[in-house]
PDB file of C-alpha atoms in Angstrom:
ATOM      1  CA  SER A1007       0.808 103.742  81.666  1.00 78.00           C
ATOM      2  CA  ILE A1008      -2.576 102.468  81.428  1.00 86.00           C
ATOM      3  CA  TRP A1009      -3.701  99.138  83.324  1.00 84.00           C
ATOM      4  CA  TYR A1010      -6.492  96.847  84.191  1.00 85.00           C
ATOM      5  CA  GLU A1011      -7.683  95.211  87.307  1.00 85.00           C
ATOM      6  CA  THR A1012     -10.538  92.576  87.354  1.00 83.00           C
ATOM      7  CA  TRP A1013     -11.780  92.906  91.354  1.00 71.00           C
ATOM      8  CA  ARG A1014     -14.132  90.909  92.630  1.00 69.00           C
ATOM      9  CA  GLY A1015     -16.919  90.536  89.989  1.00 66.00           C
ATOM     10  CA  GLY A1016     -15.347  87.417  88.696  1.00 72.00           C
ATOM     11  CA  LEU A1017     -16.541  86.310  85.165  1.00 82.00           C
ATOM     12  CA  PHE A1018     -20.174  86.819  84.880  1.00 84.00           C
ATOM     13  CA  PHE A1019     -22.055  84.297  82.257  1.00 84.00           C
ATOM     14  CA  ASP A1020     -24.650  86.402  79.865  1.00 84.00           C
ATOM     15  CA  GLY A1021     -28.050  84.959  79.095  1.00 73.00           C
ATOM     16  CA  ASP A1022     -27.011  85.358  75.554  1.00 79.00           C
ATOM     17  CA  GLY A1023     -24.064  82.880  75.780  1.00 83.00           C
ATOM     18  CA  LYS A1024     -21.625  85.533  76.173  1.00 90.00           C
ATOM     19  CA  PHE A1025     -19.239  86.409  78.950  1.00 93.00           C
ATOM     20  CA  LEU A1026     -18.793  89.664  81.087  1.00 93.00           C
ATOM     21  CA  GLY A1027     -16.013  90.900  83.186  1.00 92.00           C
ATOM     22  CA  VAL A1028     -15.775  93.886  85.365  1.00 93.00           C
ATOM     23  CA  GLY A1029     -12.789  95.893  87.288  1.00 91.00           C
ATOM     24  CA  TYR A1030     -11.197  99.082  87.053  1.00 90.00           C
ATOM     25  CA  LYS A1031      -9.105 100.972  84.539  1.00 90.00           C
ATOM     26  CA  SER A1032      -6.363 103.403  85.453  1.00 89.00           C
ATOM     27  CA  ASP A1033      -4.481 105.830  83.322  1.00 87.00           C
ATOM     28  CA  THR A1034      -4.630 109.535  83.559  1.00 86.00           C
ATOM     29  CA  ALA A1035      -7.843 108.774  85.932  1.00 90.00           C
ATOM     30  CA  MET A1036      -9.455 105.655  87.304  1.00 93.00           C
ATOM     31  CA  SER A1037     -12.432 104.370  86.049  1.00 95.00           C
ATOM     32  CA  ALA A1038     -14.802 101.213  86.339  1.00 94.00           C
ATOM     33  CA  PHE A1039     -15.110  99.162  83.367  1.00 93.00           C
ATOM     34  CA  LEU A1040     -17.371  96.507  81.529  1.00 94.00           C
ATOM     35  CA  VAL A1041     -15.946  93.999  78.967  1.00 93.00           C
ATOM     36  CA  LYS A1042     -18.129  91.423  76.846  1.00 94.00           C
ATOM     37  CA  TYR A1043     -16.591  88.737  75.292  1.00 93.00           C
ATOM     38  CA  ASN A1044     -17.763  86.116  73.005  1.00 93.00           C
ATOM     39  CA  GLU A1045     -17.591  82.093  73.645  1.00 91.00           C
ATOM     40  CA  ASN A1046     -13.975  82.705  72.075  1.00 91.00           C
ATOM     41  CA  GLY A1047     -12.734  85.150  74.226  1.00 90.00           C
ATOM     42  CA  ASP A1048     -12.419  88.061  71.598  1.00 95.00           C
ATOM     43  CA  THR A1049     -13.873  91.376  73.194  1.00 94.00           C
ATOM     44  CA  ILE A1050     -17.070  92.626  71.874  1.00 94.00           C
ATOM     45  CA  PHE A1051     -17.201  95.957  73.460  1.00 93.00           C
ATOM     46  CA  THR A1052     -15.546  97.641  76.454  1.00 93.00           C
ATOM     47  CA  LYS A1053     -17.574 100.483  78.447  1.00 95.00           C
ATOM     48  CA  THR A1054     -16.131 102.960  81.245  1.00 95.00           C
ATOM     49  CA  TYR A1055     -17.787 104.637  84.082  1.00 96.00           C
ATOM     50  CA  LEU A1056     -16.298 107.519  86.197  1.00 95.00           C
ATOM     51  CA  ASN A1057     -16.544 108.415  90.088  1.00 94.00           C
ATOM     52  CA  PRO A1058     -19.561 110.865  89.703  1.00 93.00           C
ATOM     53  CA  TYR A1059     -17.948 113.338  91.980  1.00 91.00           C
ATOM     54  CA  PHE A1060     -14.974 113.420  88.931  1.00 93.00           C
ATOM     55  CA  PRO A1061     -12.755 115.125  88.503  1.00 91.00           C
ATOM     56  CA  ALA A1062     -12.997 116.054  92.431  1.00 89.00           C
ATOM     57  CA  ASP A1063     -12.409 112.657  93.241  1.00 89.00           C
ATOM     58  CA  ASP A1064     -11.917 109.651  90.703  1.00 91.00           C
ATOM     59  CA  PHE A1065     -11.625 106.581  92.959  1.00 92.00           C
ATOM     60  CA  ILE A1066     -13.938 104.036  91.881  1.00 93.00           C
ATOM     61  CA  VAL A1067     -13.817  99.955  91.930  1.00 91.00           C
ATOM     62  CA  THR A1068     -16.235  97.164  91.005  1.00 93.00           C
ATOM     63  CA  ALA A1069     -18.195  95.185  93.510  1.00 92.00           C
ATOM     64  CA  SER A1070     -20.908  93.308  91.460  1.00 93.00           C
ATOM     65  CA  LEU A1071     -22.442  92.658  88.410  1.00 93.00           C
ATOM     66  CA  LYS A1072     -26.084  91.092  87.750  1.00 92.00           C
ATOM     67  CA  ASN A1073     -28.498  90.508  85.019  1.00 90.00           C
ATOM     68  CA  ASN A1074     -31.775  92.848  85.483  1.00 89.00           C
ATOM     69  CA  ASN A1075     -34.987  91.780  84.532  1.00 84.00           C
ATOM     70  CA  SER A1076     -35.135  94.015  81.482  1.00 85.00           C
ATOM     71  CA  GLY A1077     -32.261  92.364  79.703  1.00 86.00           C
ATOM     72  CA  GLY A1078     -29.630  94.608  80.797  1.00 91.00           C
ATOM     73  CA  TYR A1079     -27.256  94.976  83.792  1.00 93.00           C
ATOM     74  CA  TYR A1080     -27.030  96.150  87.620  1.00 95.00           C
ATOM     75  CA  LEU A1081     -23.272  97.154  88.178  1.00 95.00           C
ATOM     76  CA  LEU A1082     -22.427  97.626  91.945  1.00 95.00           C
ATOM     77  CA  CYS A1083     -19.349 100.170  92.838  1.00 94.00           C
ATOM     78  CA  GLY A1084     -17.688 101.581  95.304  1.00 92.00           C
ATOM     79  CA  ILE A1085     -16.832 105.260  95.383  1.00 93.00           C
ATOM     80  CA  ASN A1086     -15.353 107.838  97.645  1.00 88.00           C
ATOM     81  CA  SER A1087     -17.464 110.863  97.945  1.00 82.00           C
ATOM     82  CA  ASP A1088     -14.707 113.154  99.432  1.00 75.00           C
ATOM     83  CA  PRO A1089     -11.326 113.738  98.327  1.00 69.00           C
ATOM     84  CA  ASN A1090      -9.293 112.272 101.286  1.00 68.00           C
ATOM     85  CA  GLY A1091     -11.362 109.097 101.144  1.00 62.00           C
ATOM     86  CA  SER A1092     -12.581 109.371 104.984  1.00 64.00           C
ATOM     87  CA  ASN A1093     -16.602 108.880 103.326  1.00 75.00           C
ATOM     88  CA  SER A1094     -17.024 106.297 100.648  1.00 85.00           C
ATOM     89  CA  ASP A1095     -20.577 105.415  99.085  1.00 90.00           C
ATOM     90  CA  ASN A1096     -22.544 102.616  97.074  1.00 93.00           C
ATOM     91  CA  PHE A1097     -22.771 103.806  93.311  1.00 95.00           C
ATOM     92  CA  LEU A1098     -25.519 101.798  91.646  1.00 96.00           C
ATOM     93  CA  LEU A1099     -25.670 101.699  87.734  1.00 96.00           C
ATOM     94  CA  SER A1100     -28.495 100.577  85.668  1.00 96.00           C
ATOM     95  CA  LEU A1101     -27.132  99.724  82.132  1.00 95.00           C
ATOM     96  CA  ASP A1102     -28.294  98.370  78.825  1.00 94.00           C
ATOM     97  CA  LYS A1103     -27.235  95.054  76.895  1.00 92.00           C
ATOM     98  CA  ASP A1104     -24.568  97.298  75.350  1.00 93.00           C
ATOM     99  CA  GLY A1105     -23.489  98.648  78.785  1.00 94.00           C
ATOM    100  CA  ASN A1106     -24.574 102.166  78.152  1.00 96.00           C
ATOM    101  CA  MET A1107     -25.594 103.744  81.375  1.00 96.00           C
ATOM    102  CA  LEU A1108     -29.318 104.492  81.432  1.00 95.00           C
ATOM    103  CA  LYS A1109     -29.188 105.661  85.063  1.00 94.00           C
ATOM    104  CA  SER A1110     -27.376 105.718  88.561  1.00 95.00           C
ATOM    105  CA  HIS A1111     -27.913 106.100  92.483  1.00 95.00           C
ATOM    106  CA  LEU A1112     -25.944 106.824  95.148  1.00 93.00           C
ATOM    107  CA  PHE A1113     -26.778 105.413  98.404  1.00 93.00           C
ATOM    108  CA  GLY A1114     -24.214 106.287 101.782  1.00 80.00           C
ATOM    109  CA  GLY A1115     -24.035 108.386 104.812  1.00 71.00           C
ATOM    110  CA  GLN A1116     -21.425 109.934 107.083  1.00 65.00           C
ATOM    111  CA  SER A1117     -19.239 106.708 107.357  1.00 73.00           C
ATOM    112  CA  ALA A1118     -17.336 104.920 105.232  1.00 85.00           C
ATOM    113  CA  GLU A1119     -19.489 102.056 103.404  1.00 88.00           C
ATOM    114  CA  ILE A1120     -17.797  99.264 101.438  1.00 91.00           C
ATOM    115  CA  PRO A1121     -20.085  97.621  98.920  1.00 93.00           C
ATOM    116  CA  TYR A1122     -19.872  94.129  97.886  1.00 93.00           C
ATOM    117  CA  SER A1123     -22.765  92.125  96.558  1.00 95.00           C
ATOM    118  CA  LEU A1124     -25.949  92.364  95.160  1.00 94.00           C
ATOM    119  CA  VAL A1125     -29.516  90.508  94.442  1.00 96.00           C
ATOM    120  CA  VAL A1126     -31.970  91.601  91.754  1.00 94.00           C
ATOM    121  CA  ASP A1127     -35.497  90.854  93.235  1.00 92.00           C
ATOM    122  CA  GLU A1128     -38.238  89.652  91.279  1.00 88.00           C
ATOM    123  CA  ASP A1129     -39.718  93.306  91.014  1.00 88.00           C
ATOM    124  CA  ASN A1130     -36.634  94.301  89.606  1.00 86.00           C
ATOM    125  CA  GLY A1131     -35.632  95.968  93.107  1.00 93.00           C
ATOM    126  CA  VAL A1132     -32.086  95.357  94.047  1.00 96.00           C
ATOM    127  CA  ILE A1133     -30.792  94.295  97.332  1.00 97.00           C
ATOM    128  CA  LEU A1134     -27.180  95.692  98.178  1.00 97.00           C
ATOM    129  CA  GLY A1135     -24.779  94.116 100.517  1.00 96.00           C
ATOM    130  CA  SER A1136     -22.163  95.998 102.013  1.00 95.00           C
ATOM    131  CA  VAL A1137     -20.537  97.015 105.440  1.00 94.00           C
ATOM    132  CA  ILE A1138     -20.001 100.361 107.356  1.00 93.00           C
ATOM    133  CA  THR A1139     -16.716 100.646 109.194  1.00 91.00           C
ATOM    134  CA  ASN A1140     -14.051 102.748 110.255  1.00 87.00           C
ATOM    135  CA  SER A1141     -11.413 100.018 109.289  1.00 82.00           C
ATOM    136  CA  SER A1142      -9.782 102.000 106.675  1.00 79.00           C
ATOM    137  CA  GLN A1143      -9.199 105.432 108.977  1.00 81.00           C
ATOM    138  CA  ALA A1144      -8.483 103.807 112.582  1.00 83.00           C
ATOM    139  CA  TRP A1145      -6.014 102.104 113.890  1.00 89.00           C
ATOM    140  CA  GLN A1146      -8.213 100.600 116.862  1.00 90.00           C
ATOM    141  CA  ASN A1147     -11.464 100.796 118.422  1.00 92.00           C
ATOM    142  CA  PHE A1148     -13.244  99.625 115.200  1.00 90.00           C
ATOM    143  CA  PHE A1149     -16.727  99.453 114.603  1.00 92.00           C
ATOM    144  CA  SER A1150     -17.886  97.434 111.422  1.00 94.00           C
ATOM    145  CA  ARG A1151     -21.712  96.614 110.983  1.00 95.00           C
ATOM    146  CA  THR A1152     -23.232  94.449 107.839  1.00 96.00           C
ATOM    147  CA  HIS A1153     -25.489  96.707 105.932  1.00 96.00           C
ATOM    148  CA  ILE A1154     -28.116  95.239 103.530  1.00 97.00           C
ATOM    149  CA  PHE A1155     -30.960  97.092 101.943  1.00 97.00           C
ATOM    150  CA  LYS A1156     -33.189  97.220  99.103  1.00 97.00           C
ATOM    151  CA  THR A1157     -33.988  99.797  96.661  1.00 96.00           C
ATOM    152  CA  ASP A1158     -36.750  99.880  94.124  1.00 93.00           C
ATOM    153  CA  SER A1159     -36.030 100.692  90.408  1.00 84.00           C
ATOM    154  CA  LEU A1160     -36.378 104.192  90.690  1.00 88.00           C
ATOM    155  CA  GLY A1161     -33.588 104.157  93.705  1.00 91.00           C
ATOM    156  CA  ASN A1162     -35.990 104.548  96.969  1.00 94.00           C
ATOM    157  CA  VAL A1163     -34.529 102.775  99.708  1.00 95.00           C
ATOM    158  CA  VAL A1164     -37.642  99.861 100.495  1.00 96.00           C
ATOM    159  CA  TRP A1165     -36.273  98.516 103.430  1.00 96.00           C
ATOM    160  CA  GLU A1166     -32.638  98.059 105.364  1.00 96.00           C
ATOM    161  CA  TYR A1167     -31.236  95.691 107.850  1.00 97.00           C
ATOM    162  CA  LYS A1168     -28.060  96.921 110.056  1.00 96.00           C
ATOM    163  CA  SER A1169     -26.050  94.158 112.188  1.00 96.00           C
ATOM    164  CA  PRO A1170     -26.122  94.964 115.909  1.00 94.00           C
ATOM    165  CA  PRO A1171     -24.023  97.841 117.268  1.00 93.00           C
ATOM    166  CA  GLY A1172     -20.965  97.143 119.487  1.00 91.00           C
ATOM    167  CA  GLN A1173     -20.406  93.835 117.707  1.00 95.00           C
ATOM    168  CA  LEU A1174     -17.848  93.180 114.923  1.00 96.00           C
ATOM    169  CA  PHE A1175     -19.576  91.766 111.525  1.00 96.00           C
ATOM    170  CA  ASP A1176     -18.313  91.610 108.026  1.00 95.00           C
ATOM    171  CA  ILE A1177     -19.218  92.508 104.777  1.00 95.00           C
ATOM    172  CA  ALA A1178     -22.149  90.688 103.164  1.00 97.00           C
ATOM    173  CA  ARG A1179     -20.044  89.266 101.009  1.00 95.00           C
ATOM    174  CA  ASP A1180     -22.748  86.991  99.102  1.00 96.00           C
ATOM    175  CA  MET A1181     -26.324  86.509  99.286  1.00 97.00           C
ATOM    176  CA  VAL A1182     -29.307  84.554  98.182  1.00 96.00           C
ATOM    177  CA  LYS A1183     -33.008  84.696  98.321  1.00 95.00           C
ATOM    178  CA  THR A1184     -34.681  81.933 100.206  1.00 93.00           C
ATOM    179  CA  LEU A1185     -38.016  80.187  98.962  1.00 89.00           C
ATOM    180  CA  ASP A1186     -39.955  81.719 101.956  1.00 90.00           C
ATOM    181  CA  GLY A1187     -38.865  85.337 101.014  1.00 92.00           C
ATOM    182  CA  GLY A1188     -36.037  85.300 103.055  1.00 95.00           C
ATOM    183  CA  LEU A1189     -32.205  86.112 102.561  1.00 97.00           C
ATOM    184  CA  VAL A1190     -28.786  84.119 103.583  1.00 97.00           C
ATOM    185  CA  VAL A1191     -25.975  85.840 103.581  1.00 98.00           C
ATOM    186  CA  ALA A1192     -22.027  84.771 103.677  1.00 97.00           C
ATOM    187  CA  SER A1193     -20.416  87.460 106.143  1.00 96.00           C
ATOM    188  CA  GLY A1194     -18.004  87.049 109.340  1.00 95.00           C
ATOM    189  CA  LYS A1195     -18.481  87.904 112.847  1.00 95.00           C
ATOM    190  CA  GLY A1196     -14.945  89.030 114.598  1.00 93.00           C
ATOM    191  CA  ILE A1197     -12.847  90.161 117.268  1.00 92.00           C
ATOM    192  CA  GLU A1198     -10.418  93.156 117.269  1.00 92.00           C
ATOM    193  CA  HIS A1199      -7.018  91.869 118.171  1.00 92.00           C
ATOM    194  CA  VAL A1200      -4.582  93.781 120.141  1.00 91.00           C
ATOM    195  CA  VAL A1201      -1.400  94.139 118.080  1.00 92.00           C
ATOM    196  CA  ASN A1202       0.271  96.499 120.543  1.00 93.00           C
ATOM    197  CA  ALA A1203      -0.632  99.854 122.444  1.00 92.00           C
ATOM    198  CA  GLU A1204      -1.707 102.033 119.384  1.00 92.00           C
ATOM    199  CA  THR A1205      -2.428  99.642 116.827  1.00 93.00           C
ATOM    200  CA  GLY A1206      -5.310  96.814 116.069  1.00 93.00           C
ATOM    201  CA  GLN A1207      -6.592  94.240 113.895  1.00 92.00           C
ATOM    202  CA  LEU A1208     -10.150  93.058 112.933  1.00 92.00           C
ATOM    203  CA  ARG A1209     -10.264  89.193 112.663  1.00 92.00           C
ATOM    204  CA  TRP A1210     -12.959  87.012 111.594  1.00 94.00           C
ATOM    205  CA  ASN A1211     -14.497  83.788 111.926  1.00 93.00           C
ATOM    206  CA  GLY A1212     -16.951  83.159 109.212  1.00 93.00           C
ATOM    207  CA  TYR A1213     -20.699  83.474 109.661  1.00 95.00           C
ATOM    208  CA  ILE A1214     -23.799  82.667 107.689  1.00 96.00           C
ATOM    209  CA  PHE A1215     -27.206  84.203 108.778  1.00 97.00           C
ATOM    210  CA  LYS A1216     -30.648  84.612 107.621  1.00 97.00           C
ATOM    211  CA  LEU A1217     -32.827  87.453 107.693  1.00 98.00           C
ATOM    212  CA  ASN A1218     -36.504  86.249 107.439  1.00 97.00           C
ATOM    213  CA  ILE A1219     -39.159  87.735 105.326  1.00 96.00           C
ATOM    214  CA  ASP A1220     -39.373  90.978 107.605  1.00 97.00           C
ATOM    215  CA  HIS A1221     -36.131  91.453 107.360  1.00 96.00           C
ATOM    216  CA  GLN A1222     -35.087  90.403 110.942  1.00 96.00           C
ATOM    217  CA  LEU A1223     -32.619  87.762 112.156  1.00 97.00           C
ATOM    218  CA  GLU A1224     -33.830  84.753 111.994  1.00 97.00           C
ATOM    219  CA  TRP A1225     -30.894  82.444 112.608  1.00 97.00           C
ATOM    220  CA  GLY A1226     -26.741  82.516 112.409  1.00 96.00           C
ATOM    221  CA  THR A1227     -23.989  80.051 112.572  1.00 94.00           C
ATOM    222  CA  GLU A1228     -20.486  80.820 113.212  1.00 92.00           C
ATOM    223  CA  LEU A1229     -17.985  78.585 111.373  1.00 88.00           C
ATOM    224  CA  ARG A1230     -15.018  78.657 113.664  1.00 82.00           C
ATOM    225  CA  GLY A1231     -11.705  77.580 112.887  1.00 77.00           C
ATOM    226  CA  VAL A1232      -8.674  77.630 115.149  1.00 78.00           C
ATOM    227  CA  ARG A1233      -8.566  80.981 115.613  1.00 82.00           C
ATOM    228  CA  HIS A1234      -9.922  84.262 114.195  1.00 88.00           C
ATOM    229  CA  SER A1235      -7.942  85.491 111.180  1.00 88.00           C
ATOM    230  CA  ALA A1236      -7.852  88.820 109.719  1.00 87.00           C
ATOM    231  CA  SER A1237      -7.922  86.823 106.224  1.00 87.00           C
ATOM    232  CA  THR A1238     -10.574  84.278 107.102  1.00 90.00           C
ATOM    233  CA  ARG A1239     -13.598  84.846 104.912  1.00 89.00           C
ATOM    234  CA  LEU A1240     -16.568  83.488 103.501  1.00 93.00           C
ATOM    235  CA  THR A1241     -17.159  84.538  99.602  1.00 91.00           C
ATOM    236  CA  LYS A1242     -20.151  82.450  98.039  1.00 93.00           C
ATOM    237  CA  VAL A1243     -23.299  81.048  99.338  1.00 95.00           C
ATOM    238  CA  VAL A1244     -25.778  79.098  96.944  1.00 95.00           C
ATOM    239  CA  ALA A1245     -29.064  77.129  97.815  1.00 93.00           C
ATOM    240  CA  ALA A1246     -29.118  73.345  97.076  1.00 91.00           C
ATOM    241  CA  ALA A1247     -31.080  72.751  94.210  1.00 88.00           C
ATOM    242  CA  ASP A1248     -33.544  70.467  96.257  1.00 87.00           C
ATOM    243  CA  GLY A1249     -34.227  73.253  98.778  1.00 84.00           C
ATOM    244  CA  SER A1250     -32.338  71.218 101.476  1.00 88.00           C
ATOM    245  CA  GLY A1251     -30.231  73.883 102.778  1.00 92.00           C
ATOM    246  CA  PHE A1252     -27.060  75.883 101.729  1.00 94.00           C
ATOM    247  CA  VAL A1253     -23.575  75.634 100.131  1.00 94.00           C
ATOM    248  CA  ALA A1254     -21.156  78.004 101.461  1.00 93.00           C
ATOM    249  CA  ALA A1255     -17.445  78.378 100.216  1.00 93.00           C
ATOM    250  CA  GLY A1256     -14.675  80.717 101.356  1.00 92.00           C
ATOM    251  CA  ARG A1257     -11.114  80.575 103.291  1.00 89.00           C
ATOM    252  CA  LEU A1258     -10.151  79.429 106.730  1.00 85.00           C
ATOM    253  CA  ILE A1259      -6.852  80.290 108.015  1.00 82.00           C
ATOM    254  CA  GLU A1260      -4.999  77.113 110.046  1.00 76.00           C
ATOM    255  CA  ASP A1261      -1.788  77.914 111.835  1.00 71.00           C
ATOM    256  CA  GLU A1262       0.493  75.003 112.022  1.00 68.00           C
ATOM    257  CA  SER A1263       3.021  76.932 114.380  1.00 63.00           C
ATOM    258  CA  ILE A1264       3.945  80.538 114.407  1.00 61.00           C
TER     259      ILE A1264
END
């Protein structure tokens, strides 16, 4: 059997009046896919992309798609870089207007990294938003650090920001550039909730923070509900058109009873 799942990337409006969707395809192997539709929903083309370590590992999921400044696209994916899944990386693809891959870059380290968002800068560099965490390998004693970094068009890392060690910060789920050259990020701050003697769970409040032009934390605002929740998250942030502030959207879990 073959199935397609559109994760996270959403439906993307292209500059030529068409629509793009991203997700993953699974049949004999797993691959990321890009599909382009016309205004009536008819498919114009579909492209697929394999994990660069294939066939040793085929896990790949799409995280974000954005126009670049050259008429094509940047597609951000998450991949496993070893067969047991204990190490995962950012996989950034540069595509032309027809979805053909022009080049790709891998970014990662010794820990599992989950990519989620990207911003294309004026110089066609790319700012990637992710999290470095052991949450998929551990049952307790978690670490989770928001990781944001910029790469130039050649794949060289220009700068990076990591949230403070010893504190639990969520994924950079969305980011928007500010007029003063900074960056506002929709994320979360959390706690490790004790489930039992052997098991814990990461739980979150929504958190918006700003990095200044020097990529240092300028301010942060935690949006608290009744309690931290594993399902609370901010998923989108946009700048107000008049420059007066920002609008964020997400999900807040509020319990009526147990």
